[in-house]
PDB file of C-alpha atoms in Angstrom:
ATOM      1  CA  UNK A 187     126.869  71.529  89.273  1.00 38.00           C
ATOM      2  CA  UNK A 188     127.280  75.229  88.475  1.00 53.00           C
ATOM      3  CA  UNK A 189     124.163  77.215  87.671  1.00 83.00           C
ATOM      4  CA  UNK A 190     124.077  78.272  84.012  1.00 91.00           C
ATOM      5  CA  UNK A 191     122.048  81.235  82.778  1.00 93.00           C
ATOM      6  CA  UNK A 192     121.333  82.847  79.434  1.00 95.00           C
ATOM      7  CA  UNK A 193     123.807  85.450  78.256  1.00 96.00           C
ATOM      8  CA  UNK A 194     121.078  88.078  77.815  1.00 95.00           C
ATOM      9  CA  UNK A 195     119.817  87.419  81.346  1.00 93.00           C
ATOM     10  CA  UNK A 196     123.379  87.733  82.695  1.00 94.00           C
ATOM     11  CA  UNK A 197     123.889  91.107  81.026  1.00 94.00           C
ATOM     12  CA  UNK A 198     120.377  92.302  81.809  1.00 91.00           C
ATOM     13  CA  UNK A 199     120.747  91.574  85.527  1.00 89.00           C
ATOM     14  CA  UNK A 200     124.026  93.499  85.506  1.00 90.00           C
ATOM     15  CA  UNK A 201     122.157  96.527  84.168  1.00 87.00           C
ATOM     16  CA  UNK A 202     123.595  96.445  80.647  1.00 91.00           C
ATOM     17  CA  UNK A 203     120.316  96.779  78.769  1.00 91.00           C
ATOM     18  CA  UNK A 204     117.003  95.194  77.891  1.00 92.00           C
ATOM     19  CA  UNK A 205     116.783  91.820  76.178  1.00 93.00           C
ATOM     20  CA  UNK A 206     116.154  93.454  72.784  1.00 95.00           C
ATOM     21  CA  UNK A 207     119.045  95.883  73.300  1.00 96.00           C
ATOM     22  CA  UNK A 208     121.388  93.038  74.229  1.00 96.00           C
ATOM     23  CA  UNK A 209     120.270  91.084  71.170  1.00 95.00           C
ATOM     24  CA  UNK A 210     121.251  94.060  69.014  1.00 96.00           C
ATOM     25  CA  UNK A 211     124.608  94.353  70.841  1.00 96.00           C
ATOM     26  CA  UNK A 212     125.301  90.682  70.071  1.00 95.00           C
ATOM     27  CA  UNK A 213     124.335  91.130  66.414  1.00 95.00           C
ATOM     28  CA  UNK A 214     126.820  94.000  66.107  1.00 96.00           C
ATOM     29  CA  UNK A 215     129.642  91.930  67.631  1.00 95.00           C
ATOM     30  CA  UNK A 216     129.928  93.968  70.816  1.00 97.00           C
ATOM     31  CA  UNK A 217     129.689  90.972  73.156  1.00 96.00           C
ATOM     32  CA  UNK A 218     132.524  88.526  73.764  1.00 96.00           C
ATOM     33  CA  UNK A 219     132.570  85.334  75.841  1.00 96.00           C
ATOM     34  CA  UNK A 220     135.980  83.952  76.812  1.00 96.00           C
ATOM     35  CA  UNK A 221     137.620  86.154  74.222  1.00 95.00           C
ATOM     36  CA  UNK A 222     135.387  85.137  71.325  1.00 95.00           C
ATOM     37  CA  UNK A 223     132.539  87.162  69.800  1.00 96.00           C
ATOM     38  CA  UNK A 224     129.127  85.763  70.717  1.00 95.00           C
ATOM     39  CA  UNK A 225     126.180  86.441  68.401  1.00 95.00           C
ATOM     40  CA  UNK A 226     123.662  84.256  70.284  1.00 95.00           C
ATOM     41  CA  UNK A 227     122.253  86.060  73.340  1.00 94.00           C
ATOM     42  CA  UNK A 228     120.311  82.904  74.294  1.00 95.00           C
ATOM     43  CA  UNK A 229     123.551  80.994  74.854  1.00 95.00           C
ATOM     44  CA  UNK A 230     123.861  79.458  78.327  1.00 95.00           C
ATOM     45  CA  UNK A 231     126.955  80.448  80.277  1.00 93.00           C
ATOM     46  CA  UNK A 232     128.420  79.649  83.678  1.00 93.00           C
ATOM     47  CA  UNK A 233     129.005  82.930  85.586  1.00 91.00           C
ATOM     48  CA  UNK A 234     131.677  81.248  87.710  1.00 89.00           C
ATOM     49  CA  UNK A 235     133.812  80.150  84.755  1.00 92.00           C
ATOM     50  CA  UNK A 236     132.938  82.160  81.627  1.00 94.00           C
ATOM     51  CA  UNK A 237     134.261  85.698  81.148  1.00 95.00           C
ATOM     52  CA  UNK A 238     131.841  88.130  79.523  1.00 96.00           C
ATOM     53  CA  UNK A 239     132.919  91.378  77.860  1.00 96.00           C
ATOM     54  CA  UNK A 240     130.842  94.202  76.420  1.00 96.00           C
ATOM     55  CA  UNK A 241     132.609  96.819  74.300  1.00 96.00           C
ATOM     56  CA  UNK A 242     135.919  95.646  75.735  1.00 94.00           C
ATOM     57  CA  UNK A 243     134.767  95.922  79.375  1.00 94.00           C
ATOM     58  CA  UNK A 244     134.641  92.828  81.544  1.00 94.00           C
ATOM     59  CA  UNK A 245     131.134  92.531  83.020  1.00 93.00           C
ATOM     60  CA  UNK A 246     131.518  90.768  86.342  1.00 90.00           C
ATOM     61  CA  UNK A 247     128.504  88.871  87.652  1.00 90.00           C
ATOM     62  CA  UNK A 248     127.117  89.000  91.181  1.00 89.00           C
ATOM     63  CA  UNK A 249     124.083  86.920  92.111  1.00 89.00           C
ATOM     64  CA  UNK A 250     123.619  88.877  95.335  1.00 93.00           C
ATOM     65  CA  UNK A 251     124.966  92.194  96.577  1.00 95.00           C
ATOM     66  CA  UNK A 252     124.885  93.562 100.118  1.00 97.00           C
ATOM     67  CA  UNK A 253     125.674  97.160 101.097  1.00 98.00           C
ATOM     68  CA  UNK A 254     125.527  98.987 104.409  1.00 98.00           C
ATOM     69  CA  UNK A 255     124.494 102.614 103.928  1.00 98.00           C
ATOM     70  CA  UNK A 256     124.524 105.492 106.372  1.00 98.00           C
ATOM     71  CA  UNK A 257     121.314 107.042 105.095  1.00 98.00           C
ATOM     72  CA  UNK A 258     121.328 110.845 105.086  1.00 98.00           C
ATOM     73  CA  UNK A 259     118.327 113.073 105.613  1.00 97.00           C
ATOM     74  CA  UNK A 260     116.452 114.174 102.494  1.00 97.00           C
ATOM     75  CA  UNK A 261     116.790 110.830 100.700  1.00 97.00           C
ATOM     76  CA  UNK A 262     113.886 108.392 100.412  1.00 97.00           C
ATOM     77  CA  UNK A 263     114.042 104.661 101.172  1.00 95.00           C
ATOM     78  CA  UNK A 264     112.942 103.537  97.726  1.00 94.00           C
ATOM     79  CA  UNK A 265     114.246 102.176  94.440  1.00 93.00           C
ATOM     80  CA  UNK A 266     112.853 105.081  92.427  1.00 92.00           C
ATOM     81  CA  UNK A 267     111.075 108.348  93.123  1.00 92.00           C
ATOM     82  CA  UNK A 268     109.975 111.245  90.914  1.00 92.00           C
ATOM     83  CA  UNK A 269     110.735 113.950  93.496  1.00 94.00           C
ATOM     84  CA  UNK A 270     113.590 112.860  95.730  1.00 94.00           C
ATOM     85  CA  UNK A 271     116.929 111.113  95.468  1.00 96.00           C
ATOM     86  CA  UNK A 272     116.697 107.453  96.491  1.00 97.00           C
ATOM     87  CA  UNK A 273     118.904 105.350  98.741  1.00 97.00           C
ATOM     88  CA  UNK A 274     119.511 102.877  95.905  1.00 96.00           C
ATOM     89  CA  UNK A 275     120.687 105.770  93.716  1.00 96.00           C
ATOM     90  CA  UNK A 276     123.460 106.429  96.239  1.00 97.00           C
ATOM     91  CA  UNK A 277     125.059 103.016  95.527  1.00 96.00           C
ATOM     92  CA  UNK A 278     127.092 104.172  92.560  1.00 94.00           C
ATOM     93  CA  UNK A 279     129.263 101.087  91.937  1.00 89.00           C
ATOM     94  CA  UNK A 280     126.535  98.457  92.210  1.00 90.00           C
ATOM     95  CA  UNK A 281     126.631  95.656  89.658  1.00 88.00           C
ATOM     96  CA  UNK A 282     122.954  94.719  89.756  1.00 89.00           C
ATOM     97  CA  UNK A 283     119.914  96.794  88.879  1.00 85.00           C
ATOM     98  CA  UNK A 284     117.482  94.993  91.225  1.00 90.00           C
ATOM     99  CA  UNK A 285     118.736  96.278  94.591  1.00 94.00           C
ATOM    100  CA  UNK A 286     116.264  97.519  97.201  1.00 96.00           C
ATOM    101  CA  UNK A 287     116.351  98.842 100.785  1.00 97.00           C
ATOM    102  CA  UNK A 288     115.516  96.357 103.534  1.00 95.00           C
ATOM    103  CA  UNK A 289     112.777  98.244 105.346  1.00 91.00           C
ATOM    104  CA  UNK A 290     112.236 101.990 105.273  1.00 91.00           C
ATOM    105  CA  UNK A 291     113.575 104.969 107.149  1.00 94.00           C
ATOM    106  CA  UNK A 292     111.617 108.232 106.992  1.00 94.00           C
ATOM    107  CA  UNK A 293     113.024 110.938 104.723  1.00 95.00           C
ATOM    108  CA  UNK A 294     114.270 112.914 107.751  1.00 96.00           C
ATOM    109  CA  UNK A 295     115.731 109.853 109.535  1.00 96.00           C
ATOM    110  CA  UNK A 296     119.404 108.967 109.326  1.00 97.00           C
ATOM    111  CA  UNK A 297     121.440 105.856 109.934  1.00 98.00           C
ATOM    112  CA  UNK A 298     121.783 102.209 109.128  1.00 98.00           C
ATOM    113  CA  UNK A 299     120.095 100.854 106.026  1.00 97.00           C
ATOM    114  CA  UNK A 300     120.816  97.531 104.347  1.00 98.00           C
ATOM    115  CA  UNK A 301     120.675  97.593 100.533  1.00 97.00           C
ATOM    116  CA  UNK A 302     120.535  94.208  98.789  1.00 97.00           C
ATOM    117  CA  UNK A 303     118.691  92.038  96.275  1.00 95.00           C
ATOM    118  CA  UNK A 304     118.479  89.060  98.642  1.00 95.00           C
ATOM    119  CA  UNK A 305     114.730  88.717  99.168  1.00 94.00           C
ATOM    120  CA  UNK A 306     114.982  85.761 101.539  1.00 93.00           C
ATOM    121  CA  UNK A 307     117.290  87.652 103.895  1.00 94.00           C
ATOM    122  CA  UNK A 308     115.064  90.734 103.738  1.00 94.00           C
ATOM    123  CA  UNK A 309     112.061  88.617 104.730  1.00 92.00           C
ATOM    124  CA  UNK A 310     113.973  87.136 107.680  1.00 90.00           C
ATOM    125  CA  UNK A 311     114.901  90.614 108.923  1.00 91.00           C
ATOM    126  CA  UNK A 312     111.540  92.299 108.369  1.00 89.00           C
ATOM    127  CA  UNK A 313     109.009  89.625 109.331  1.00 84.00           C
ATOM    128  CA  UNK A 314     107.206  90.653 112.545  1.00 76.00           C
ATOM    129  CA  UNK A 315     107.352  87.009 113.646  1.00 82.00           C
ATOM    130  CA  UNK A 316     111.154  87.125 113.733  1.00 83.00           C
ATOM    131  CA  UNK A 317     111.312  89.947 116.323  1.00 84.00           C
ATOM    132  CA  UNK A 318     114.615  91.294 114.976  1.00 91.00           C
ATOM    133  CA  UNK A 319     116.012  94.064 117.193  1.00 94.00           C
ATOM    134  CA  UNK A 320     116.243  97.527 115.645  1.00 95.00           C
ATOM    135  CA  UNK A 321     118.081 100.099 117.770  1.00 97.00           C
ATOM    136  CA  UNK A 322     117.580 103.851 117.378  1.00 98.00           C
ATOM    137  CA  UNK A 323     119.126 106.962 118.870  1.00 98.00           C
ATOM    138  CA  UNK A 324     116.771 109.919 119.193  1.00 98.00           C
ATOM    139  CA  UNK A 325     116.579 113.449 120.537  1.00 97.00           C
ATOM    140  CA  UNK A 326     113.167 114.086 122.012  1.00 97.00           C
ATOM    141  CA  UNK A 327     111.336 117.312 122.791  1.00 95.00           C
ATOM    142  CA  UNK A 328     109.005 117.427 125.772  1.00 92.00           C
ATOM    143  CA  UNK A 329     109.222 115.963 129.260  1.00 90.00           C
ATOM    144  CA  UNK A 330     109.406 112.192 129.352  1.00 93.00           C
ATOM    145  CA  UNK A 331     106.983 110.751 131.926  1.00 93.00           C
ATOM    146  CA  UNK A 332     108.535 109.023 134.913  1.00 93.00           C
ATOM    147  CA  UNK A 333     107.065 105.672 133.830  1.00 95.00           C
ATOM    148  CA  UNK A 334     108.226 105.961 130.198  1.00 96.00           C
ATOM    149  CA  UNK A 335     110.469 102.871 130.396  1.00 96.00           C
ATOM    150  CA  UNK A 336     107.729 100.733 131.928  1.00 97.00           C
ATOM    151  CA  UNK A 337     105.124 101.834 129.381  1.00 96.00           C
ATOM    152  CA  UNK A 338     107.476 101.090 126.499  1.00 97.00           C
ATOM    153  CA  UNK A 339     108.212  97.697 128.030  1.00 96.00           C
ATOM    154  CA  UNK A 340     104.516  96.849 128.271  1.00 95.00           C
ATOM    155  CA  UNK A 341     103.740  97.955 124.707  1.00 94.00           C
ATOM    156  CA  UNK A 342     101.934 101.158 123.775  1.00 95.00           C
ATOM    157  CA  UNK A 343      98.598 101.770 122.116  1.00 94.00           C
ATOM    158  CA  UNK A 344      99.191 104.122 119.202  1.00 94.00           C
ATOM    159  CA  UNK A 345      96.723 106.773 118.069  1.00 91.00           C
ATOM    160  CA  UNK A 346      95.076 104.395 115.581  1.00 92.00           C
ATOM    161  CA  UNK A 347      94.610 101.676 118.192  1.00 93.00           C
ATOM    162  CA  UNK A 348      97.640  99.608 117.148  1.00 92.00           C
ATOM    163  CA  UNK A 349      99.404  97.898 120.054  1.00 93.00           C
ATOM    164  CA  UNK A 350     103.188  97.831 119.759  1.00 93.00           C
ATOM    165  CA  UNK A 351     105.385  94.968 120.845  1.00 93.00           C
ATOM    166  CA  UNK A 352     107.388  95.525 124.058  1.00 94.00           C
ATOM    167  CA  UNK A 353     110.291  97.928 123.511  1.00 96.00           C
ATOM    168  CA  UNK A 354     113.374  98.768 125.576  1.00 97.00           C
ATOM    169  CA  UNK A 355     113.941 102.443 126.373  1.00 97.00           C
ATOM    170  CA  UNK A 356     117.254 103.729 127.699  1.00 97.00           C
ATOM    171  CA  UNK A 357     117.366 107.390 128.721  1.00 95.00           C
ATOM    172  CA  UNK A 358     120.871 108.631 127.966  1.00 95.00           C
ATOM    173  CA  UNK A 359     120.228 112.232 128.978  1.00 91.00           C
ATOM    174  CA  UNK A 360     117.058 113.465 130.636  1.00 89.00           C
ATOM    175  CA  UNK A 361     116.395 116.984 129.345  1.00 81.00           C
ATOM    176  CA  UNK A 362     115.758 119.615 132.006  1.00 80.00           C
ATOM    177  CA  UNK A 363     114.029 122.999 131.690  1.00 77.00           C
ATOM    178  CA  UNK A 364     112.969 122.495 128.090  1.00 76.00           C
ATOM    179  CA  UNK A 365     116.200 120.895 126.921  1.00 86.00           C
ATOM    180  CA  UNK A 366     116.028 117.898 124.614  1.00 94.00           C
ATOM    181  CA  UNK A 367     116.277 114.388 126.026  1.00 95.00           C
ATOM    182  CA  UNK A 368     118.535 111.821 124.375  1.00 96.00           C
ATOM    183  CA  UNK A 369     117.416 108.204 124.296  1.00 97.00           C
ATOM    184  CA  UNK A 370     118.212 104.805 122.843  1.00 98.00           C
ATOM    185  CA  UNK A 371     115.199 102.703 121.872  1.00 98.00           C
ATOM    186  CA  UNK A 372     115.113  99.046 120.839  1.00 97.00           C
ATOM    187  CA  UNK A 373     112.031  97.871 118.943  1.00 95.00           C
ATOM    188  CA  UNK A 374     111.292  94.517 117.311  1.00 92.00           C
ATOM    189  CA  UNK A 375     108.933  95.542 114.517  1.00 89.00           C
ATOM    190  CA  UNK A 376     108.727  98.319 111.955  1.00 83.00           C
ATOM    191  CA  UNK A 377     105.355  99.989 111.749  1.00 85.00           C
ATOM    192  CA  UNK A 378     104.875 103.231 109.817  1.00 84.00           C
ATOM    193  CA  UNK A 379     106.544 106.152 111.671  1.00 90.00           C
ATOM    194  CA  UNK A 380     106.622 103.836 114.683  1.00 93.00           C
ATOM    195  CA  UNK A 381     109.289 105.483 116.849  1.00 95.00           C
ATOM    196  CA  UNK A 382     107.797 108.949 116.371  1.00 95.00           C
ATOM    197  CA  UNK A 383     104.291 107.692 117.088  1.00 95.00           C
ATOM    198  CA  UNK A 384     105.411 105.895 120.253  1.00 96.00           C
ATOM    199  CA  UNK A 385     106.847 109.081 121.726  1.00 97.00           C
ATOM    200  CA  UNK A 386     103.728 111.015 120.733  1.00 96.00           C
ATOM    201  CA  UNK A 387     101.793 108.652 123.013  1.00 95.00           C
ATOM    202  CA  UNK A 388     104.138 109.746 125.816  1.00 95.00           C
ATOM    203  CA  UNK A 389     103.445 113.409 125.058  1.00 94.00           C
ATOM    204  CA  UNK A 390     106.802 114.023 123.363  1.00 95.00           C
ATOM    205  CA  UNK A 391     108.019 114.609 119.821  1.00 95.00           C
ATOM    206  CA  UNK A 392     111.102 113.213 118.090  1.00 97.00           C
ATOM    207  CA  UNK A 393     113.224 115.966 116.541  1.00 97.00           C
ATOM    208  CA  UNK A 394     116.156 113.776 115.449  1.00 97.00           C
ATOM    209  CA  UNK A 395     116.237 110.047 114.706  1.00 97.00           C
ATOM    210  CA  UNK A 396     119.060 107.749 113.691  1.00 97.00           C
ATOM    211  CA  UNK A 397     119.062 103.953 113.360  1.00 97.00           C
ATOM    212  CA  UNK A 398     122.114 102.370 114.941  1.00 98.00           C
ATOM    213  CA  UNK A 399     121.622  98.671 114.275  1.00 97.00           C
ATOM    214  CA  UNK A 400     119.379  96.007 112.788  1.00 95.00           C
ATOM    215  CA  UNK A 401     119.817  92.469 114.026  1.00 94.00           C
ATOM    216  CA  UNK A 402     123.542  91.704 114.083  1.00 94.00           C
ATOM    217  CA  UNK A 403     124.372  94.552 111.682  1.00 96.00           C
ATOM    218  CA  UNK A 404     125.664  97.727 113.329  1.00 97.00           C
ATOM    219  CA  UNK A 405     126.190 101.092 111.665  1.00 97.00           C
ATOM    220  CA  UNK A 406     129.794 101.618 110.618  1.00 94.00           C
ATOM    221  CA  UNK A 407     130.594 104.913 112.312  1.00 91.00           C
ATOM    222  CA  UNK A 408     133.378 105.586 109.796  1.00 96.00           C
ATOM    223  CA  UNK A 409     130.666 106.073 107.162  1.00 97.00           C
ATOM    224  CA  UNK A 410     129.485 109.658 106.887  1.00 97.00           C
ATOM    225  CA  UNK A 411     125.837 110.274 105.924  1.00 97.00           C
ATOM    226  CA  UNK A 412     125.445 109.223 102.302  1.00 97.00           C
ATOM    227  CA  UNK A 413     128.455 106.907 102.356  1.00 98.00           C
ATOM    228  CA  UNK A 414     128.274 103.116 102.038  1.00 98.00           C
ATOM    229  CA  UNK A 415     130.392  99.982 101.706  1.00 97.00           C
ATOM    230  CA  UNK A 416     129.842  96.320 100.831  1.00 97.00           C
ATOM    231  CA  UNK A 417     129.119  94.039 103.762  1.00 97.00           C
ATOM    232  CA  UNK A 418     131.952  91.743 104.800  1.00 96.00           C
ATOM    233  CA  UNK A 419     131.508  87.991 104.465  1.00 94.00           C
ATOM    234  CA  UNK A 420     131.357  87.772 108.263  1.00 95.00           C
ATOM    235  CA  UNK A 421     128.549  90.357 108.445  1.00 95.00           C
ATOM    236  CA  UNK A 422     126.557  88.507 105.788  1.00 95.00           C
ATOM    237  CA  UNK A 423     126.984  85.157 107.547  1.00 94.00           C
ATOM    238  CA  UNK A 424     125.949  86.646 110.904  1.00 93.00           C
ATOM    239  CA  UNK A 425     122.795  88.166 109.395  1.00 92.00           C
ATOM    240  CA  UNK A 426     121.862  84.894 107.713  1.00 88.00           C
ATOM    241  CA  UNK A 427     122.589  82.781 110.792  1.00 84.00           C
ATOM    242  CA  UNK A 428     120.492  85.162 112.901  1.00 66.00           C
ATOM    243  CA  UNK A 429     117.553  84.502 110.590  1.00 52.00           C
ATOM    244  CA  UNK A 430     118.062  80.753 110.840  1.00 54.00           C
ATOM    245  CA  UNK A 431     118.227  80.931 114.630  1.00 51.00           C
ATOM    246  CA  UNK A 432     114.936  82.858 114.736  1.00 48.00           C
ATOM    247  CA  UNK A 433     113.380  80.320 112.384  1.00 49.00           C
ATOM    248  CA  UNK A 434     114.474  77.484 114.666  1.00 45.00           C
ATOM    249  CA  UNK A 435     113.003  79.319 117.664  1.00 46.00           C
ATOM    250  CA  UNK A 436     109.683  79.702 115.817  1.00 47.00           C
ATOM    251  CA  UNK A 437     109.597  75.968 115.071  1.00 39.00           C
ATOM    252  CA  UNK A 438     110.498  75.130 118.651  1.00 40.00           C
TER     253      UNK A 438
END
């Protein structure tokens, strides 16, 4: 049986106004359902079968939305901010007004960010118990110690005493004579400023950071910083099945 919802809830979730505003729209005859004016905002409708129009525009309904964003520097991973532009604000053609970023990237960090309103999926990807791989590319200043890979693999003690989970470090280019090193790091948690703090323990500093992947979702390299696209059905299914697999592992 299809899930029915109130007309005012339908329009509210699609960002068309508050409940009182939608009630006034209905009173003025601005809302149509299946081609007929609808004065009762409390009416139950089936989003899969009823067509809703506001001021002559069809308002399509989406229960969940999923976007992959190549986050640029200078934008904050938040739904709203009084000082900076937000990652959610970059999704210009979103239908829903309850989208949020799954996890956070620092304001000066670039790369993959999932934007959605699917709370269950976000929990599966962010829960420390799930150990979802997050892969980063970084340029690092300072000489990496010879045992950097081993220390990352064992887990590091951060400056506040926090012990990180084992991480995999791949040195792509070992900087010589003061040149920057380029690395790829895979972590399975997301503590505050974690990647930067891990390299500080090694006596280095991260000068550029970009997230390449999260679980099964990989950054679309055709997306320039600030650009985004909806996830494909295949990408959504892979993310959800990854969460289920982790859940089964936890039970086992």
